[in-house]
CSV table of N, CA and C in Angstrom, one decimal:
chain,number,residue,atom,x,y,z
A,1,UNK,N,19.4,55.7,61.1
A,1,UNK,CA,19.2,56.6,60.0
A,1,UNK,C,20.1,56.1,58.8
A,2,UNK,N,19.5,56.2,57.6
A,2,UNK,CA,20.2,55.8,56.4
A,2,UNK,C,21.2,56.8,56.0
A,3,UNK,N,22.3,56.4,55.4
A,3,UNK,CA,23.3,57.3,54.9
A,3,UNK,C,24.0,56.6,53.8
A,4,UNK,N,24.1,57.2,52.6
A,4,UNK,CA,24.9,56.6,51.5
A,4,UNK,C,26.3,57.1,51.6
A,5,UNK,N,27.2,56.1,51.6
A,5,UNK,CA,28.7,56.4,51.7
A,5,UNK,C,29.1,57.3,50.6
A,6,UNK,N,30.1,58.1,50.9
A,6,UNK,CA,30.6,59.1,50.0
A,6,UNK,C,32.2,59.2,50.0
A,7,UNK,N,32.8,59.4,48.9
A,7,UNK,CA,34.2,59.6,48.9
A,7,UNK,C,34.5,61.1,48.5
A,8,UNK,N,35.4,61.7,49.3
A,8,UNK,CA,35.8,63.1,49.0
A,8,UNK,C,37.3,63.2,48.8
A,9,UNK,N,37.7,64.2,48.1
A,9,UNK,CA,39.1,64.4,47.9
A,9,UNK,C,39.6,65.4,48.9
A,10,UNK,N,40.6,65.1,49.7
A,10,UNK,CA,41.2,66.0,50.7
A,10,UNK,C,42.1,67.0,50.1
A,11,UNK,N,42.5,67.9,51.0
A,11,UNK,CA,43.4,69.0,50.5
A,11,UNK,C,44.8,68.5,50.1
A,12,UNK,N,45.2,67.3,50.6
A,12,UNK,CA,46.5,66.7,50.2
A,12,UNK,C,46.4,65.8,49.0
A,13,UNK,N,45.2,65.7,48.4
A,13,UNK,CA,44.9,64.9,47.2
A,13,UNK,C,44.5,63.5,47.5
A,14,UNK,N,44.6,63.1,48.7
A,14,UNK,CA,44.2,61.7,49.1
A,14,UNK,C,42.6,61.7,49.1
A,15,UNK,N,42.1,60.5,49.0
A,15,UNK,CA,40.7,60.3,49.1
A,15,UNK,C,40.3,59.9,50.5
A,16,UNK,N,39.1,60.3,50.9
A,16,UNK,CA,38.5,60.0,52.2
A,16,UNK,C,37.2,59.4,52.0
A,17,UNK,N,37.0,58.2,52.6
A,17,UNK,CA,35.7,57.5,52.6
A,17,UNK,C,34.9,58.0,53.8
A,18,UNK,N,33.7,58.5,53.6
A,18,UNK,CA,32.8,58.8,54.7
A,18,UNK,C,31.6,57.8,54.7
A,19,UNK,N,31.4,57.2,55.8
A,19,UNK,CA,30.3,56.2,55.9
A,19,UNK,C,29.7,56.2,57.3
A,20,UNK,N,28.6,55.6,57.3
A,20,UNK,CA,27.9,55.5,58.6
A,20,UNK,C,28.6,54.5,59.5
A,21,UNK,N,28.7,54.7,60.8
A,21,UNK,CA,29.3,53.8,61.7
A,21,UNK,C,28.4,52.6,61.9
A,22,UNK,N,29.0,51.4,61.9
A,22,UNK,CA,28.2,50.2,62.2
A,22,UNK,C,28.8,49.5,63.5
A,23,UNK,N,28.1,48.5,63.9
A,23,UNK,CA,28.5,47.8,65.2
A,23,UNK,C,29.9,47.4,65.1
A,24,UNK,N,30.3,46.9,64.0
A,24,UNK,CA,31.7,46.3,63.8
A,24,UNK,C,32.8,47.4,64.0
A,25,UNK,N,32.4,48.7,64.0
A,25,UNK,CA,33.4,49.7,64.1
A,25,UNK,C,33.6,50.1,65.5
A,26,UNK,N,33.0,49.5,66.5
A,26,UNK,CA,33.0,49.9,67.9
A,26,UNK,C,34.5,50.0,68.4
A,27,UNK,N,35.3,49.0,68.2
A,27,UNK,CA,36.6,49.0,68.7
A,27,UNK,C,37.5,50.1,68.1
A,28,UNK,N,37.4,50.2,66.8
A,28,UNK,CA,38.2,51.3,66.1
A,28,UNK,C,37.7,52.7,66.6
A,29,UNK,N,36.4,52.8,66.8
A,29,UNK,CA,35.9,54.2,67.2
A,29,UNK,C,36.4,54.5,68.6
A,30,UNK,N,36.3,53.5,69.5
A,30,UNK,CA,36.9,53.8,70.8
A,30,UNK,C,38.3,54.1,70.8
A,31,UNK,N,39.1,53.4,70.0
A,31,UNK,CA,40.5,53.7,69.9
A,31,UNK,C,40.8,55.1,69.3
A,32,UNK,N,40.0,55.5,68.3
A,32,UNK,CA,40.1,56.8,67.8
A,32,UNK,C,39.9,57.9,68.9
A,33,UNK,N,38.8,57.7,69.7
A,33,UNK,CA,38.5,58.6,70.7
A,33,UNK,C,39.6,58.7,71.8
A,34,UNK,N,40.2,57.5,72.1
A,34,UNK,CA,41.3,57.5,73.1
A,34,UNK,C,42.5,58.3,72.5
A,35,UNK,N,42.7,58.1,71.2
A,35,UNK,CA,43.8,58.8,70.6
A,35,UNK,C,43.6,60.3,70.6
A,36,UNK,N,42.5,60.7,70.1
A,36,UNK,CA,42.1,62.1,70.0
A,36,UNK,C,42.2,62.7,71.4
A,37,UNK,N,41.7,62.1,72.4
A,37,UNK,CA,41.7,62.6,73.8
A,37,UNK,C,43.1,62.8,74.3
A,38,UNK,N,44.0,62.0,73.8
A,38,UNK,CA,45.4,62.2,74.2
A,38,UNK,C,46.2,63.2,73.4
A,39,UNK,N,45.6,63.6,72.3
A,39,UNK,CA,46.3,64.6,71.4
A,39,UNK,C,45.9,66.0,71.6
A,40,UNK,N,44.8,66.2,72.3
A,40,UNK,CA,44.3,67.6,72.5
A,40,UNK,C,43.7,67.8,73.8
A,41,UNK,N,43.7,69.0,74.3
A,41,UNK,CA,43.0,69.4,75.6
A,41,UNK,C,41.7,70.0,75.3
A,42,UNK,N,41.2,69.9,74.0
A,42,UNK,CA,40.0,70.6,73.6
A,42,UNK,C,38.7,69.7,73.8
A,43,UNK,N,38.9,68.5,74.4
A,43,UNK,CA,37.8,67.6,74.7
A,43,UNK,C,37.5,67.6,76.1
A,44,UNK,N,36.3,67.4,76.5
A,44,UNK,CA,36.0,67.3,78.0
A,44,UNK,C,36.5,66.0,78.6
A,45,UNK,N,36.8,65.0,77.7
A,45,UNK,CA,37.3,63.7,78.2
A,45,UNK,C,38.8,63.7,78.2
A,46,UNK,N,39.4,63.1,79.2
A,46,UNK,CA,40.8,62.8,79.2
A,46,UNK,C,40.9,61.4,78.7
A,47,UNK,N,42.1,60.9,78.2
A,47,UNK,CA,42.2,59.6,77.7
A,47,UNK,C,41.8,58.5,78.6
A,48,UNK,N,42.1,58.6,79.9
A,48,UNK,CA,41.7,57.5,80.8
A,48,UNK,C,40.3,57.5,81.2
A,49,UNK,N,39.5,58.5,80.8
A,49,UNK,CA,38.1,58.6,81.1
A,49,UNK,C,37.2,57.9,80.1
A,50,UNK,N,37.8,57.4,79.0
A,50,UNK,CA,37.0,56.7,78.0
A,50,UNK,C,37.0,55.2,78.5
A,51,UNK,N,36.0,54.8,79.2
A,51,UNK,CA,35.9,53.5,79.8
A,51,UNK,C,34.8,52.6,79.2
A,52,UNK,N,34.2,53.1,78.2
A,52,UNK,CA,33.1,52.3,77.5
A,52,UNK,C,33.7,51.0,77.0
A,53,UNK,N,33.0,49.9,77.2
A,53,UNK,CA,33.5,48.6,76.7
A,53,UNK,C,33.1,48.5,75.2
A,54,UNK,N,33.8,47.7,74.5
A,54,UNK,CA,33.5,47.5,73.1
A,54,UNK,C,32.1,47.0,72.9
A,55,UNK,N,31.7,46.1,73.8
A,55,UNK,CA,30.3,45.6,73.7
A,55,UNK,C,29.3,46.7,73.9
A,56,UNK,N,29.5,47.6,74.9
A,56,UNK,CA,28.6,48.7,75.1
A,56,UNK,C,28.6,49.7,73.9
A,57,UNK,N,29.8,49.9,73.3
A,57,UNK,CA,29.9,50.8,72.1
A,57,UNK,C,29.1,50.1,71.0
A,58,UNK,N,29.2,48.8,70.8
A,58,UNK,CA,28.4,48.1,69.8
A,58,UNK,C,26.9,48.4,70.0
A,59,UNK,N,26.5,48.3,71.2
A,59,UNK,CA,25.1,48.5,71.5
A,59,UNK,C,24.7,50.0,71.2
A,60,UNK,N,25.5,50.9,71.5
A,60,UNK,CA,25.3,52.3,71.2
A,60,UNK,C,25.2,52.5,69.7
A,61,UNK,N,26.1,51.9,68.9
A,61,UNK,CA,26.1,52.1,67.5
A,61,UNK,C,24.9,51.4,66.9
A,62,UNK,N,24.5,50.2,67.4
A,62,UNK,CA,23.4,49.5,66.9
A,62,UNK,C,22.1,50.3,67.1
A,63,UNK,N,22.0,50.9,68.3
A,63,UNK,CA,20.8,51.8,68.5
A,63,UNK,C,20.8,53.0,67.6
A,64,UNK,N,22.0,53.5,67.4
A,64,UNK,CA,22.1,54.7,66.5
A,64,UNK,C,21.7,54.4,65.1
A,65,UNK,N,22.1,53.2,64.6
A,65,UNK,CA,21.7,52.8,63.2
A,65,UNK,C,20.2,52.6,63.1
A,66,UNK,N,19.6,52.2,64.2
A,66,UNK,CA,18.1,52.0,64.2
A,66,UNK,C,17.3,53.3,64.4
A,67,UNK,N,18.0,54.4,64.9
A,67,UNK,CA,17.3,55.6,65.1
A,67,UNK,C,17.0,56.4,63.9
A,68,UNK,N,15.9,57.1,63.9
A,68,UNK,CA,15.5,57.9,62.7
A,68,UNK,C,16.2,59.2,62.6
A,69,UNK,N,16.6,59.8,63.8
A,69,UNK,CA,17.1,61.2,63.8
A,69,UNK,C,18.4,61.3,64.4
A,70,UNK,N,19.3,60.3,64.3
A,70,UNK,CA,20.6,60.3,64.8
A,70,UNK,C,21.5,59.7,63.8
A,71,UNK,N,22.8,60.1,63.8
A,71,UNK,CA,23.8,59.5,62.8
A,71,UNK,C,25.2,59.7,63.4
A,72,UNK,N,26.0,58.6,63.2
A,72,UNK,CA,27.4,58.7,63.5
A,72,UNK,C,28.1,58.4,62.2
A,73,UNK,N,28.9,59.3,61.7
A,73,UNK,CA,29.7,59.1,60.5
A,73,UNK,C,31.2,58.9,60.9
A,74,UNK,N,31.9,58.1,60.1
A,74,UNK,CA,33.3,57.9,60.2
A,74,UNK,C,34.0,58.3,58.9
A,75,UNK,N,35.2,58.8,59.1
A,75,UNK,CA,36.0,59.2,57.9
A,75,UNK,C,37.3,58.3,57.9
A,76,UNK,N,37.5,57.6,56.8
A,76,UNK,CA,38.7,56.7,56.6
A,76,UNK,C,39.6,57.3,55.5
A,77,UNK,N,40.9,57.4,55.8
A,77,UNK,CA,41.9,57.8,54.9
A,77,UNK,C,42.9,56.6,54.7
A,78,UNK,N,43.0,56.1,53.5
A,78,UNK,CA,43.9,55.0,53.2
A,78,UNK,C,43.5,53.8,54.2
A,79,UNK,N,42.2,53.6,54.4
A,79,UNK,CA,41.7,52.5,55.2
A,79,UNK,C,41.8,52.7,56.7
A,80,UNK,N,42.3,53.8,57.1
A,80,UNK,CA,42.5,54.0,58.6
A,80,UNK,C,41.5,55.1,59.0
A,81,UNK,N,40.9,54.8,60.2
A,81,UNK,CA,39.9,55.7,60.7
A,81,UNK,C,40.6,57.0,61.2
A,82,UNK,N,40.2,58.1,60.6
A,82,UNK,CA,40.8,59.4,60.9
A,82,UNK,C,39.9,60.4,61.6
A,83,UNK,N,38.6,60.2,61.6
A,83,UNK,CA,37.7,61.1,62.2
A,83,UNK,C,36.3,60.6,62.3
A,84,UNK,N,35.5,61.3,63.1
A,84,UNK,CA,34.1,60.9,63.3
A,84,UNK,C,33.3,62.2,63.6
A,85,UNK,N,32.1,62.1,63.2
A,85,UNK,CA,31.1,63.2,63.5
A,85,UNK,C,29.8,62.6,63.7
A,86,UNK,N,29.0,63.2,64.7
A,86,UNK,CA,27.7,62.7,64.9
A,86,UNK,C,26.7,63.8,65.3
A,87,UNK,N,25.4,63.4,65.2
A,87,UNK,CA,24.4,64.3,65.7
A,87,UNK,C,23.3,63.5,66.3
A,88,UNK,N,22.5,64.1,67.1
A,88,UNK,CA,21.3,63.5,67.7
A,88,UNK,C,20.5,64.5,68.4
A,89,UNK,N,19.4,64.1,68.9
A,89,UNK,CA,18.5,65.1,69.5
A,89,UNK,C,19.2,65.9,70.7
A,90,UNK,N,18.9,67.2,70.7
A,90,UNK,CA,19.4,68.0,71.8
A,90,UNK,C,18.6,67.8,73.1
A,91,UNK,N,17.4,67.3,73.0
A,91,UNK,CA,16.6,67.0,74.1
A,91,UNK,C,15.5,66.0,73.7
A,92,UNK,N,14.8,65.5,74.7
A,92,UNK,CA,13.8,64.5,74.4
A,92,UNK,C,12.3,65.0,74.6
A,93,UNK,N,12.2,66.2,75.0
A,93,UNK,CA,10.9,66.8,75.2
A,93,UNK,C,10.3,67.4,73.9
A,94,UNK,N,9.0,67.4,73.8
A,94,UNK,CA,8.4,67.9,72.5
A,94,UNK,C,8.9,69.3,72.1
A,95,UNK,N,9.1,70.1,73.1
A,95,UNK,CA,9.5,71.5,72.8
A,95,UNK,C,11.0,71.6,72.4
A,96,UNK,N,11.7,70.5,72.4
A,96,UNK,CA,13.1,70.6,72.0
A,96,UNK,C,13.4,69.7,70.8
A,97,UNK,N,12.4,69.1,70.2
A,97,UNK,CA,12.6,68.1,69.2
A,97,UNK,C,13.1,68.8,67.9
A,98,UNK,N,13.1,70.1,67.8
A,98,UNK,CA,13.5,70.8,66.6
A,98,UNK,C,15.1,71.0,66.6
A,99,UNK,N,15.7,70.7,67.7
A,99,UNK,CA,17.1,71.0,67.9
A,99,UNK,C,17.9,69.7,68.0
A,100,UNK,N,19.1,69.7,67.4
A,100,UNK,CA,20.0,68.6,67.5
A,100,UNK,C,21.4,69.1,67.9
A,101,UNK,N,22.2,68.2,68.5
A,101,UNK,CA,23.5,68.6,69.0
A,101,UNK,C,24.5,67.7,68.1
A,102,UNK,N,25.7,68.3,67.8
A,102,UNK,CA,26.7,67.7,67.0
A,102,UNK,C,28.0,67.7,67.7
A,103,UNK,N,28.9,66.8,67.3
A,103,UNK,CA,30.3,66.7,67.8
A,103,UNK,C,31.1,66.2,66.7
A,104,UNK,N,32.3,66.6,66.6
A,104,UNK,CA,33.3,66.2,65.6
A,104,UNK,C,34.6,66.0,66.2
A,105,UNK,N,35.3,64.9,65.8
A,105,UNK,CA,36.7,64.7,66.3
A,105,UNK,C,37.5,64.2,65.1
A,106,UNK,N,38.7,64.7,65.0
A,106,UNK,CA,39.7,64.2,63.9
A,106,UNK,C,41.0,64.0,64.6
A,107,UNK,N,41.7,63.0,64.2
A,107,UNK,CA,43.0,62.7,64.8
A,107,UNK,C,44.0,63.7,64.3
A,108,UNK,N,45.0,64.1,65.2
A,108,UNK,CA,46.0,65.1,64.9
A,108,UNK,C,46.7,64.9,63.5
A,109,UNK,N,47.0,63.7,63.2
A,109,UNK,CA,47.7,63.5,61.9
A,109,UNK,C,46.9,63.9,60.7
A,110,UNK,N,45.6,64.1,60.9
A,110,UNK,CA,44.7,64.4,59.8
A,110,UNK,C,44.1,65.8,59.9
A,111,UNK,N,44.6,66.6,60.8
A,111,UNK,CA,44.1,68.0,61.0
A,111,UNK,C,44.5,68.8,59.7
A,112,UNK,N,43.6,69.7,59.4
A,112,UNK,CA,43.9,70.6,58.3
A,112,UNK,C,43.7,70.1,56.9
A,113,UNK,N,43.2,68.8,56.8
A,113,UNK,CA,43.0,68.2,55.4
A,113,UNK,C,41.6,68.4,54.9
A,114,UNK,N,40.7,68.9,55.7
A,114,UNK,CA,39.3,69.1,55.2
A,114,UNK,C,38.4,68.0,55.7
A,115,UNK,N,38.8,67.1,56.6
A,115,UNK,CA,38.0,66.0,57.0
A,115,UNK,C,36.9,66.5,57.9
A,116,UNK,N,37.2,67.4,58.8
A,116,UNK,CA,36.1,68.0,59.7
A,116,UNK,C,35.1,68.7,58.8
A,117,UNK,N,35.5,69.5,57.8
A,117,UNK,CA,34.6,70.2,57.0
A,117,UNK,C,33.7,69.2,56.2
A,118,UNK,N,34.3,68.2,55.7
A,118,UNK,CA,33.5,67.2,55.0
A,118,UNK,C,32.5,66.4,55.9
A,119,UNK,N,33.0,66.0,57.0
A,119,UNK,CA,32.1,65.3,58.0
A,119,UNK,C,30.9,66.2,58.4
A,120,UNK,N,31.3,67.4,58.9
A,120,UNK,CA,30.2,68.3,59.4
A,120,UNK,C,29.3,68.7,58.3
A,121,UNK,N,29.7,68.9,57.1
A,121,UNK,CA,28.8,69.2,56.0
A,121,UNK,C,27.8,68.0,55.7
A,122,UNK,N,28.3,66.8,55.8
A,122,UNK,CA,27.4,65.7,55.6
A,122,UNK,C,26.4,65.6,56.8
A,123,UNK,N,26.8,65.8,58.0
A,123,UNK,CA,26.0,65.8,59.2
A,123,UNK,C,24.9,66.9,59.1
A,124,UNK,N,25.3,68.1,58.7
A,124,UNK,CA,24.3,69.2,58.5
A,124,UNK,C,23.2,68.8,57.5
A,125,UNK,N,23.6,68.2,56.4
A,125,UNK,CA,22.6,67.8,55.4
A,125,UNK,C,21.7,66.8,55.9
A,126,UNK,N,22.3,65.8,56.6
A,126,UNK,CA,21.5,64.7,57.2
A,126,UNK,C,20.5,65.2,58.3
A,127,UNK,N,21.0,66.1,59.1
A,127,UNK,CA,20.1,66.7,60.2
A,127,UNK,C,19.0,67.4,59.6
A,128,UNK,N,19.2,68.2,58.5
A,128,UNK,CA,18.1,68.9,57.9
A,128,UNK,C,17.1,67.9,57.3
A,129,UNK,N,17.6,66.9,56.6
A,129,UNK,CA,16.8,65.9,56.1
A,129,UNK,C,15.9,65.2,57.1
A,130,UNK,N,16.5,65.1,58.3
A,130,UNK,CA,15.8,64.4,59.4
A,130,UNK,C,14.8,65.3,60.1
A,131,UNK,N,14.7,66.5,59.6
A,131,UNK,CA,13.6,67.4,60.1
A,131,UNK,C,14.1,68.4,61.2
A,132,UNK,N,15.4,68.4,61.6
A,132,UNK,CA,15.8,69.4,62.6
A,132,UNK,C,15.8,70.8,62.0
A,133,UNK,N,15.6,71.7,62.9
A,133,UNK,CA,15.6,73.1,62.4
A,133,UNK,C,16.9,73.9,62.8
A,134,UNK,N,17.6,73.3,63.8
A,134,UNK,CA,18.9,73.9,64.2
A,134,UNK,C,19.8,72.9,64.8
A,135,UNK,N,21.1,73.1,64.6
A,135,UNK,CA,22.2,72.3,65.1
A,135,UNK,C,23.0,73.1,66.1
A,136,UNK,N,23.3,72.5,67.2
A,136,UNK,CA,24.1,73.2,68.3
A,136,UNK,C,25.4,72.4,68.5
A,137,UNK,N,26.3,73.1,69.0
A,137,UNK,CA,27.6,72.5,69.5
A,137,UNK,C,28.3,73.4,70.5
A,138,UNK,N,29.2,72.8,71.2
A,138,UNK,CA,30.0,73.6,72.1
A,138,UNK,C,31.5,73.4,71.7
A,139,UNK,N,32.2,74.4,71.9
A,139,UNK,CA,33.6,74.4,71.5
A,139,UNK,C,34.5,75.2,72.4
A,140,UNK,N,35.7,74.7,72.7
A,140,UNK,CA,36.6,75.5,73.6
A,140,UNK,C,36.9,76.8,72.9
A,141,UNK,N,36.7,77.9,73.6
A,141,UNK,CA,36.8,79.3,73.0
A,141,UNK,C,38.1,79.5,72.4
A,142,UNK,N,39.2,78.9,72.9
A,142,UNK,CA,40.6,79.2,72.3
A,142,UNK,C,40.9,78.2,71.2
A,143,UNK,N,40.0,77.3,70.8
A,143,UNK,CA,40.3,76.4,69.7
A,143,UNK,C,40.0,77.1,68.4
A,144,UNK,N,40.9,78.0,68.0
A,144,UNK,CA,40.6,78.8,66.8
A,144,UNK,C,40.3,78.0,65.5
A,145,UNK,N,41.1,76.9,65.2
A,145,UNK,CA,40.7,76.1,64.0
A,145,UNK,C,39.3,75.6,64.0
A,146,UNK,N,38.8,75.1,65.1
A,146,UNK,CA,37.5,74.6,65.2
A,146,UNK,C,36.4,75.7,65.1
A,147,UNK,N,36.7,76.8,65.8
A,147,UNK,CA,35.8,77.9,65.8
A,147,UNK,C,35.7,78.4,64.3
A,148,UNK,N,36.8,78.5,63.7
A,148,UNK,CA,36.8,78.9,62.3
A,148,UNK,C,36.1,78.0,61.3
A,149,UNK,N,36.2,76.7,61.6
A,149,UNK,CA,35.5,75.7,60.8
A,149,UNK,C,34.0,75.9,60.9
A,150,UNK,N,33.6,76.0,62.2
A,150,UNK,CA,32.1,76.1,62.5
A,150,UNK,C,31.6,77.4,61.9
A,151,UNK,N,32.3,78.5,62.0
A,151,UNK,CA,31.8,79.8,61.4
A,151,UNK,C,31.8,79.7,59.9
A,152,UNK,N,32.8,79.0,59.3
A,152,UNK,CA,32.8,78.8,57.8
A,152,UNK,C,31.5,78.1,57.4
A,153,UNK,N,31.0,77.2,58.2
A,153,UNK,CA,29.9,76.4,57.8
A,153,UNK,C,28.6,77.0,58.3
A,154,UNK,N,28.6,78.3,58.8
A,154,UNK,CA,27.4,79.0,59.1
A,154,UNK,C,27.0,79.0,60.5
A,155,UNK,N,27.8,78.4,61.4
A,155,UNK,CA,27.4,78.5,62.9
A,155,UNK,C,27.7,79.9,63.4
A,156,UNK,N,26.9,80.3,64.3
A,156,UNK,CA,27.0,81.6,65.0
A,156,UNK,C,27.3,81.4,66.5
A,157,UNK,N,28.1,82.2,67.1
A,157,UNK,CA,28.3,82.2,68.5
A,157,UNK,C,27.1,82.8,69.2
A,158,UNK,N,26.5,82.0,70.1
A,158,UNK,CA,25.3,82.5,70.8
A,158,UNK,C,25.6,82.9,72.2
A,159,UNK,N,26.8,82.5,72.7
A,159,UNK,CA,27.1,82.8,74.1
A,159,UNK,C,28.4,82.1,74.5
A,160,UNK,N,28.8,82.5,75.7
A,160,UNK,CA,30.0,81.9,76.3
A,160,UNK,C,29.7,81.3,77.6
A,161,UNK,N,30.1,80.1,77.8
A,161,UNK,CA,29.9,79.5,79.1
A,161,UNK,C,31.3,79.5,79.8
A,162,UNK,N,31.5,80.3,80.8
A,162,UNK,CA,32.8,80.5,81.5
A,162,UNK,C,33.2,79.3,82.3
A,163,UNK,N,34.5,79.0,82.4
A,163,UNK,CA,35.1,78.0,83.2
A,163,UNK,C,34.4,76.6,83.0
A,164,UNK,N,34.1,76.3,81.8
A,164,UNK,CA,33.4,75.0,81.5
A,164,UNK,C,34.3,73.8,81.8
A,165,UNK,N,35.6,74.0,81.5
A,165,UNK,CA,36.5,72.9,81.8
A,165,UNK,C,37.6,73.4,82.8
A,166,UNK,N,38.0,72.5,83.7
A,166,UNK,CA,39.1,72.9,84.6
A,166,UNK,C,40.2,71.8,84.4
A,167,UNK,N,41.4,72.2,84.1
A,167,UNK,CA,42.5,71.3,83.9
A,167,UNK,C,43.2,71.0,85.2
A,168,UNK,N,44.0,70.0,85.2
A,168,UNK,CA,44.7,69.5,86.4
A,168,UNK,C,45.6,70.6,87.0
A,169,UNK,N,46.1,71.5,86.1
A,169,UNK,CA,46.9,72.5,86.7
A,169,UNK,C,46.2,73.7,87.3
A,170,UNK,N,44.8,73.6,87.3
A,170,UNK,CA,44.0,74.6,87.9
A,170,UNK,C,43.5,75.7,87.0
A,171,UNK,N,43.9,75.7,85.7
A,171,UNK,CA,43.5,76.6,84.7
A,171,UNK,C,42.1,76.2,84.2
A,172,UNK,N,41.4,77.2,83.6
A,172,UNK,CA,40.1,76.9,83.1
A,172,UNK,C,40.0,77.2,81.6
A,173,UNK,N,39.0,76.7,80.9
A,173,UNK,CA,38.7,77.1,79.5
A,173,UNK,C,37.2,77.4,79.5
A,174,UNK,N,36.8,78.4,78.7
A,174,UNK,CA,35.5,78.7,78.4
A,174,UNK,C,35.0,77.9,77.2
A,175,UNK,N,33.7,77.7,77.1
A,175,UNK,CA,33.1,77.1,75.9
A,175,UNK,C,32.3,78.2,75.2
A,176,UNK,N,32.3,78.1,73.9
A,176,UNK,CA,31.4,78.9,73.1
A,176,UNK,C,30.2,78.0,72.7
A,177,UNK,N,29.0,78.5,72.9
A,177,UNK,CA,27.8,77.8,72.4
A,177,UNK,C,27.5,78.3,71.1
A,178,UNK,N,27.5,77.4,70.1
A,178,UNK,CA,27.3,77.9,68.7
A,178,UNK,C,26.1,77.2,68.1
A,179,UNK,N,25.4,77.9,67.2
A,179,UNK,CA,24.1,77.3,66.6
A,179,UNK,C,24.2,77.6,65.1
A,180,UNK,N,23.6,76.7,64.3
A,180,UNK,CA,23.4,76.9,62.9
A,180,UNK,C,21.9,76.6,62.7
A,181,UNK,N,21.2,77.6,62.1
A,181,UNK,CA,19.8,77.3,61.7
A,181,UNK,C,19.8,76.6,60.4
A,182,UNK,N,19.1,75.5,60.4
A,182,UNK,CA,19.0,74.6,59.2
A,182,UNK,C,17.9,75.0,58.2
């Protein structure tokens, strides 16, 4: 899917370049995901579970660039990858082609600067342009900043999925299923 790069000003006055992920970004994207997985318990993946090879990630990004209805965006602050957001089909059957699923991740050092808002705003616009009618996502119910961000952008809580994640200490987290009609 085509995407025209954009520069936004963050809450701290720095600029953030948002652009489509390319094959050459595979290694940096994997490193970002490992970093983010180690900084928060709000992801389903633990740091050691990210085992995708750089070559496989390149293939994924190549396929994504060629897809008409999927997009992976990256956010760079001072040349460093600080976040990513993506969307793609929520299903492959004709009856689900109106729905897309999204995910966003921002490294801890860049939390609260508006990167998530900027990325998700761009993804919402692109998904609507791609013909989707609704965007869906799942979020840990206790992740108040993320839930607040999604609500600010018009997502609504449609339900709770109990005990979606189980941590090593035996505790659980519920997920909220959220939807925004495009």
